[in-house]
XYZ file of C-alpha atoms in Angstrom:
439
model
C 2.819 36.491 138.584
C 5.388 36.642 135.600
C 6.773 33.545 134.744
C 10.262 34.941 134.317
C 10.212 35.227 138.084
C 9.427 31.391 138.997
C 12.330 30.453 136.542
C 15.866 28.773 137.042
C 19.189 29.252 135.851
C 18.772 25.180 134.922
C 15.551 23.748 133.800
C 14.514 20.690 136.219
C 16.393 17.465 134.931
C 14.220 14.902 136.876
C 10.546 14.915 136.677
C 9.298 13.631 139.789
C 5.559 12.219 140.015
C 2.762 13.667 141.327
C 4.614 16.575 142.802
C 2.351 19.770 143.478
C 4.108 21.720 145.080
C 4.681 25.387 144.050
C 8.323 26.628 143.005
C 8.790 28.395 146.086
C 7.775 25.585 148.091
C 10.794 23.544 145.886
C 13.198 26.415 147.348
C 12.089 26.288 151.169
C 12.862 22.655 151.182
C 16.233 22.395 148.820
C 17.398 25.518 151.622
C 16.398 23.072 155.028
C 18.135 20.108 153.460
C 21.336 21.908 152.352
C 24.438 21.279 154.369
C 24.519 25.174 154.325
C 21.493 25.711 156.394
C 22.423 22.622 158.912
C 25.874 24.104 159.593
C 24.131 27.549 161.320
C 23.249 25.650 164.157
C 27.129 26.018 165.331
C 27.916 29.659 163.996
C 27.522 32.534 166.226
C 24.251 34.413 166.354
C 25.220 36.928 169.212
C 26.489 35.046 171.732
C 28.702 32.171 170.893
C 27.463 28.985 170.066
C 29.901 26.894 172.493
C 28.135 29.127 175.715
C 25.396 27.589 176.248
C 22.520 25.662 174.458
C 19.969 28.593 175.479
C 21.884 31.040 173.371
C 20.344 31.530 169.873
C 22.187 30.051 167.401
C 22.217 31.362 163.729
C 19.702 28.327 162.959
C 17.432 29.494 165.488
C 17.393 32.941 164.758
C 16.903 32.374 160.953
C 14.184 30.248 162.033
C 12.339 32.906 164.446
C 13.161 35.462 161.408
C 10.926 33.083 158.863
C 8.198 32.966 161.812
C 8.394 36.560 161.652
C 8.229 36.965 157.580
C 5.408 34.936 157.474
C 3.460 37.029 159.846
C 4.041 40.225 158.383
C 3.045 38.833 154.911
C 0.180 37.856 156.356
C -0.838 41.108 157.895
C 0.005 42.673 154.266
C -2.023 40.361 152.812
C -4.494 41.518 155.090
C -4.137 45.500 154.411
C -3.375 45.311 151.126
C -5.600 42.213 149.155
C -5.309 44.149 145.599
C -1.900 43.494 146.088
C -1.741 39.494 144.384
C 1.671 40.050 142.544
C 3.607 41.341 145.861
C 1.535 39.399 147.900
C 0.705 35.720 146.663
C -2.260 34.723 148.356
C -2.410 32.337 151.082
C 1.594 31.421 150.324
C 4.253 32.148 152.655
C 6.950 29.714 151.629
C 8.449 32.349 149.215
C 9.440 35.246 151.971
C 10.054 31.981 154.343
C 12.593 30.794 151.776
C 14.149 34.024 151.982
C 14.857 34.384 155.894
C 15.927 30.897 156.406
C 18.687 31.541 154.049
C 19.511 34.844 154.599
C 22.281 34.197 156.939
C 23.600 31.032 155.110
C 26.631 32.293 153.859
C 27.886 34.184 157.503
C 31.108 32.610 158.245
C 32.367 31.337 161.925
C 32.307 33.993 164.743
C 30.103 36.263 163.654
C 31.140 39.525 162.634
C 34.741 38.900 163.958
C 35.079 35.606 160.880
C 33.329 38.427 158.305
C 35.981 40.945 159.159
C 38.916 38.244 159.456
C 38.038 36.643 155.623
C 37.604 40.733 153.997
C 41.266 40.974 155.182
C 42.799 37.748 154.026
C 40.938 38.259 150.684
C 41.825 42.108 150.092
C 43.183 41.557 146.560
C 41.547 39.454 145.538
C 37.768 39.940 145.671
C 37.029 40.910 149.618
C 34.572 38.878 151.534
C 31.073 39.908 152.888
C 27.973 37.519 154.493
C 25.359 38.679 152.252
C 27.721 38.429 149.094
C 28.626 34.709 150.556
C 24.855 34.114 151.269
C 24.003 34.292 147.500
C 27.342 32.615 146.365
C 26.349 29.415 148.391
C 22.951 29.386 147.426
C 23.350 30.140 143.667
C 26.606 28.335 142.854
C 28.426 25.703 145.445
C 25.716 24.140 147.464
C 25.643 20.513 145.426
C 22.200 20.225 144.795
C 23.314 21.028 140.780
C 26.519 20.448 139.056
C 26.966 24.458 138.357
C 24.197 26.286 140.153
C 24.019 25.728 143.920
C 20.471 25.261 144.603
C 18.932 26.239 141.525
C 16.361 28.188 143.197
C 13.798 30.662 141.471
C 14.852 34.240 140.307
C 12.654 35.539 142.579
C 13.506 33.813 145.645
C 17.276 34.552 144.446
C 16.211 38.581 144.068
C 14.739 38.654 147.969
C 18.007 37.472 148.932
C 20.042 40.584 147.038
C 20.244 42.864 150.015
C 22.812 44.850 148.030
C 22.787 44.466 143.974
C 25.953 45.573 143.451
C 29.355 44.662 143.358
C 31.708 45.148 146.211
C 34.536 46.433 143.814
C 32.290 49.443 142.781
C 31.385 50.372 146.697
C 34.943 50.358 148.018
C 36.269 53.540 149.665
C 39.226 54.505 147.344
C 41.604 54.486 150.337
C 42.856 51.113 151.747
C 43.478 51.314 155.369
C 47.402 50.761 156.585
C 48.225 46.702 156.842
C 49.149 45.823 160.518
C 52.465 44.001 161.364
C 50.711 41.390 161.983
C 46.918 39.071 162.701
C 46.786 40.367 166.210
C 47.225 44.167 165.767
C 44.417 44.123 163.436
C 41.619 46.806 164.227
C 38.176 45.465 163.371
C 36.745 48.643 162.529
C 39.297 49.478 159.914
C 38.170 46.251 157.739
C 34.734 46.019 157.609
C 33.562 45.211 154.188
C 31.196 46.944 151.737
C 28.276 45.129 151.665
C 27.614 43.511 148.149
C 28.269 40.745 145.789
C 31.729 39.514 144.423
C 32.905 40.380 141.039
C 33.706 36.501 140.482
C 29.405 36.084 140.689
C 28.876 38.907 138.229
C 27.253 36.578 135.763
C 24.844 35.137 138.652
C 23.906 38.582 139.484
C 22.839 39.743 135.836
C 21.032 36.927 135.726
C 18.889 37.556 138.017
C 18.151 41.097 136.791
C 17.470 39.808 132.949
C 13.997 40.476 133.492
C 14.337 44.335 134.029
C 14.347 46.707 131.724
C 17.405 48.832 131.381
C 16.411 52.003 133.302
C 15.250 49.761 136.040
C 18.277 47.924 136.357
C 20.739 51.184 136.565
C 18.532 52.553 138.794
C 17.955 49.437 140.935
C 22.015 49.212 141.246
C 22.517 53.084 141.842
C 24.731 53.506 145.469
C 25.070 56.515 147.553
C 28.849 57.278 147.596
C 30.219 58.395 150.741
C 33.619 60.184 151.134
C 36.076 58.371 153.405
C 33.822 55.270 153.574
C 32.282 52.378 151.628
C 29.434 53.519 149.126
C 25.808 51.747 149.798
C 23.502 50.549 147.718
C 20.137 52.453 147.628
C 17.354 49.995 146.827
C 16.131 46.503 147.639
C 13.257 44.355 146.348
C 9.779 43.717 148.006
C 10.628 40.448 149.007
C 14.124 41.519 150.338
C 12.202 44.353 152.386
C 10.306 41.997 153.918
C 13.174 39.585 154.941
C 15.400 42.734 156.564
C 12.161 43.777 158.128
C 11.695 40.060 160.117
C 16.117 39.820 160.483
C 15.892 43.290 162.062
C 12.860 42.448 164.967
C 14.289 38.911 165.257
C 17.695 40.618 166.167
C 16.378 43.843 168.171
C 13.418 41.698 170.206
C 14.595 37.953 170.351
C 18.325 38.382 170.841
C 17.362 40.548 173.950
C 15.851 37.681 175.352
C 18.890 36.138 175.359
C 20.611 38.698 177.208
C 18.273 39.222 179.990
C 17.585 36.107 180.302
C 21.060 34.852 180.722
C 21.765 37.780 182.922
C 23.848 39.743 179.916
C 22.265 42.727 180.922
C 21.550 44.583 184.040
C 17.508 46.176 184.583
C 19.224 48.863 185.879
C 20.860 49.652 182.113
C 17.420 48.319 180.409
C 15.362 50.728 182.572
C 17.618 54.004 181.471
C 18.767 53.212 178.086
C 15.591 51.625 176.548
C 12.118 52.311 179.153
C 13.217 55.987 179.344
C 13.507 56.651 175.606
C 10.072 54.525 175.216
C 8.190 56.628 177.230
C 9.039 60.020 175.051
C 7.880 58.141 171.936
C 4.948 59.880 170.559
C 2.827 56.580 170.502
C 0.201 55.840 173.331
C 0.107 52.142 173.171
C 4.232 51.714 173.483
C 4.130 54.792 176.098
C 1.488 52.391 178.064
C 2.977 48.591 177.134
C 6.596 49.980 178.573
C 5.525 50.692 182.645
C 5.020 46.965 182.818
C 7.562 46.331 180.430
C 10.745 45.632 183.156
C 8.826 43.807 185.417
C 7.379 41.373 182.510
C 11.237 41.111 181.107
C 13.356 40.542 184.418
C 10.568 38.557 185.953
C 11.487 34.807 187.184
C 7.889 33.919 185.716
C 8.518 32.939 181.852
C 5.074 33.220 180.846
C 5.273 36.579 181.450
C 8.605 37.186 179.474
C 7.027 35.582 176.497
C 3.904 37.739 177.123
C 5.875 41.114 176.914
C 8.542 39.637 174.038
C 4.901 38.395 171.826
C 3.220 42.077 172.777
C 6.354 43.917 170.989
C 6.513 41.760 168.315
C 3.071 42.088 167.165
C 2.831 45.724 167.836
C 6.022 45.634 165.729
C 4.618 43.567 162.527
C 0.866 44.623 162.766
C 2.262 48.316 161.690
C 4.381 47.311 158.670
C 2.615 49.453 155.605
C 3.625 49.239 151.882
C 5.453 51.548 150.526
C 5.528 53.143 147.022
C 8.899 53.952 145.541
C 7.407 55.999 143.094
C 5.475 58.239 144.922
C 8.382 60.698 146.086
C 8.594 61.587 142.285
C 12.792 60.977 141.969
C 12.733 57.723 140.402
C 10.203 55.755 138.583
C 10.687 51.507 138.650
C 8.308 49.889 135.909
C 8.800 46.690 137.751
C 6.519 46.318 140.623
C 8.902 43.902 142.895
C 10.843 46.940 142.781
C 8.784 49.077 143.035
C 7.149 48.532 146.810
C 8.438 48.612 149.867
C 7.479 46.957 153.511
C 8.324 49.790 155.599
C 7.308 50.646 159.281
C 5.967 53.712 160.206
C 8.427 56.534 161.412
C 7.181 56.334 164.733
C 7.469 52.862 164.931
C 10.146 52.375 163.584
C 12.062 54.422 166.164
C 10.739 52.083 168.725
C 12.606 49.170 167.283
C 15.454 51.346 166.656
C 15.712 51.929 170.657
C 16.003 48.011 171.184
C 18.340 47.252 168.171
C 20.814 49.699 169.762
C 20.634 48.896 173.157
C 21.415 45.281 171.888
C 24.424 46.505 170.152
C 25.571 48.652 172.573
C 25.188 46.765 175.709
C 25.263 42.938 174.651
C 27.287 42.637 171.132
C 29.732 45.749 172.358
C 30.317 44.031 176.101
C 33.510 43.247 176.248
C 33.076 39.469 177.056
C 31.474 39.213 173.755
C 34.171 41.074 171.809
C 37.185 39.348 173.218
C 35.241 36.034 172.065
C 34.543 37.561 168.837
C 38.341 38.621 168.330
C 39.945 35.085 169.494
C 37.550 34.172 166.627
C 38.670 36.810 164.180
C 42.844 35.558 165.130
C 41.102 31.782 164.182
C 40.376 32.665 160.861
C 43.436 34.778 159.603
C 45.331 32.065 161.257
C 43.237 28.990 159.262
C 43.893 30.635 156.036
C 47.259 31.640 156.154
C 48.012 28.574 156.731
C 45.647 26.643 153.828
C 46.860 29.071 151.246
C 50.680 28.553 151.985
C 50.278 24.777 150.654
C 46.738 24.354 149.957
C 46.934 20.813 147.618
C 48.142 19.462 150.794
C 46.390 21.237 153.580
C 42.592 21.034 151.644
C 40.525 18.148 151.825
C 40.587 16.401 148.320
C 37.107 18.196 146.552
C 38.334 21.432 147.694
C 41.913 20.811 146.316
C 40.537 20.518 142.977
C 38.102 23.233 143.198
C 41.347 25.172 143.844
C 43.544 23.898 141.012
C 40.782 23.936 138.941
C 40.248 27.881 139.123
C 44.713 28.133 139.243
C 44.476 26.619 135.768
C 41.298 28.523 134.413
C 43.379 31.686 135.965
C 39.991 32.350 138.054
C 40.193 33.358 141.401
C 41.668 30.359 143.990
C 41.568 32.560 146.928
C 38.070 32.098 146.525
C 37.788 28.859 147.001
C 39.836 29.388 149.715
C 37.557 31.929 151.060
C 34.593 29.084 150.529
C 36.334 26.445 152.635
C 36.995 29.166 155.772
C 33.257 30.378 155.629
C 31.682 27.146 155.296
C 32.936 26.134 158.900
C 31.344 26.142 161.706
C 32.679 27.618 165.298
C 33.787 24.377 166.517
C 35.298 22.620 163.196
C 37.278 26.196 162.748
C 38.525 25.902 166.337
C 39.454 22.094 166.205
C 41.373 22.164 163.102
C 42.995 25.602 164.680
C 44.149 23.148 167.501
C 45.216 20.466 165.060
C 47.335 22.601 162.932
C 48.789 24.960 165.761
C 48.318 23.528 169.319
C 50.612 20.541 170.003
C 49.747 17.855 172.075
C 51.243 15.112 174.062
């Protein structure tokens, strides 16, 4: 593999004996000791964290997702053994790497905290997970003075689900400000997906290595009219990581649900066996008549036994894609160049379960009254820090803050940083020590 690709922003200051360990295995363990990754074991996967201790947390499911990314590597590998520059043999720590920080920078309360921060920060910058995600992990986690955790371009180019800046996929139209927090509609704030302009200079240099055409083209969007534009492409690596996040969330996270009694087999039998059986795929047409019974049975063994089967049929039929071949664009560079993809066919099948699992768990209103007390949390939190924030911050945040008001740099930002970095229960605590009074 090119060397460019294994480098860092910061060459290593300490030289550590007798250390063999590849770069990417450096990255896998400088993400599972960041504070960053320890903090997703309170932040809201589907359900929230403070339910139970079955639920799936975002730790868990980022952990199941790097499970995942490792197997469908492997069964790459497998298909595809010409394939050493994509595919580097017999070492999984790279797309691992990748899914276990994924959902780092995903602030408190899922989507609800994601939608709350884009509307305190309109103005100044926006907010969005993914954009956080590589803020975190390529600038404020303290593993360096200046560049988070220093990881590898590579590892840093997986975790680009969207490589370009938010300001450039905005609609053009900014939807009408409520009166106030609690009149705000969700849907009207949902952010474009991308990175911030203030980690512009992180972003180019991680695309140094392209050549010009590539990079236009790799940062090209679809603009849509009335809505936020969308970036078109995404690395092999990140391919692979979206790929694991999306059976993780369609297959695991309905475990949850049924298994917590979330959803009924009545709804489960119409809205995802019935739709099965008219795939055009024997083996899923077959798997499904058992599927129900396996699923709401009060044996476990055989709930694992059906969640495994899908799974597997799931990664076993992951192919490699070639960018190139449908003749409108051309990458030189081959991480950008390939593709995991599933099959049409299968992909439908996971399409069925990701939207029951919106539709009938994350849309249940239960779930989205939780999700908007969480949202109210969030506007309230940083109201309130950015009406006195030299008092309200703790003291390394403070000067972070002051720091970018003197460099006139952005201090809603670090604002912004301070919010997302909390977990569900530190958000709601200090919610309750700023605005609940006690006896």
């Amino acid at each position: 593999m090119n060397q460019i690709w294994t480098e860092r922003r910061q060459p290593s200051l300490s030289k550590r004996q007798h250390d063999h360990r590849s770069p990417f295995q450096r990255d896998r363990a400088r993400i599972l000791h960041s504070a960053a990754f320890r903090r997703l074991q309170s932040k809201t996967q589907v359900m929230s964290s403070g339910q139970s201790d079955f639920y799936r947390t975002r730790l868990t499911h980022s952990l199941e997702a790097a499970q995942i990314g490792s197997g469908i590597t492997a069964q790459l590998r497998s298909k595809y053994p010409e394939q050493t520059a994509l595919l580097l043999p017999s070492d999984d720590t790279l797309i691992e790497s990748i899914c276990l920080a994924h959902d780092i920078g995903h602030p408190p309360f899922g989507h609800g905290g994601e939608v709350a921060l884009h509307y305190m920060m309109k103005g100044h910058g926006g907010f969005e997970g993914n954009g956080q995600t590589f803020r975190i992990v390529a600038r404020l986690e303290p593993f360096s003075e200046r560049f988070g955790m220093n990881l590898t371009r590579r590892t840093l180019l997986g975790l680009l689900k969207y490589p370009q800046t938010i300001d450039n996929l905005k609609r053009e139209e900014t939807p009408a400000f409520p009166d106030n927090f609690r009149q705000l509609n969700a849907r009207d704030w949902h952010p474009p997906k991308g990175i911030y302009q203030d980690d512009d200079d992180i972003l180019d240099w991680v695309l140094l290595p392209l050549s010009a055409k590539d990079k236009s083209l790799f940062q090209q969007f679809k603009e849509k009219n009335g809505q936020h534009h969308k970036t078109r492409f995404k690395s092999f690596d990140c391919s692979v990581m979206e790929l694991a996040d999306d059976i993780a969330y369609g297959i695991h996270d309905l475990e949850d649900a049924i298994v917590t009694g979330i959803v009924s087999r009545n709804d489960f039998e119409q809205h995802v066996i019935e739709k099965l059986t008219r795939v055009d795929d024997a083996w899923i047409q077959e798997f499904s008549q058992g599927l129900t019974d396996k699923l709401f049975s009060d044996k476990q063994y055989l709930q694992k036994d059906a969640i495994g089967g899908l799974v597997n049929y799931l990664i076993t039929a992951i192919e490699l894609h070639d960018i190139n071949d449908n003749g409108e664009v051309q990458f030189q560079e081959t991480l950008l160049r390939f593709n995991a993809v599933l099959p049409s066919t299968t992909a439908e099948v996971l399409q069925i379960f990701k939207d029951f699992v919106f539709q009938y768990v994350i849309r249940q209103t239960s779930i989205q009254r939780l999700e908007y007390r969480g949202q109210q949390i969030v506007m309230e939190l940083f109201e309130a820090l950015a009406s006195d924030p030299q008092r309200l911050l703790p003291a390394n945040t403070a000067r972070r803050w002051l720091e970018a008001s003197h460099n006139y740099d952005n201090p809603h930002r670090v604002i912004a940083d301070y919010v997302a970095g909390m977990t569900d229960d530190y958000a709601t605590r200090l919610y309750q020590t700023l605005f609940v009074p006690r006896a």
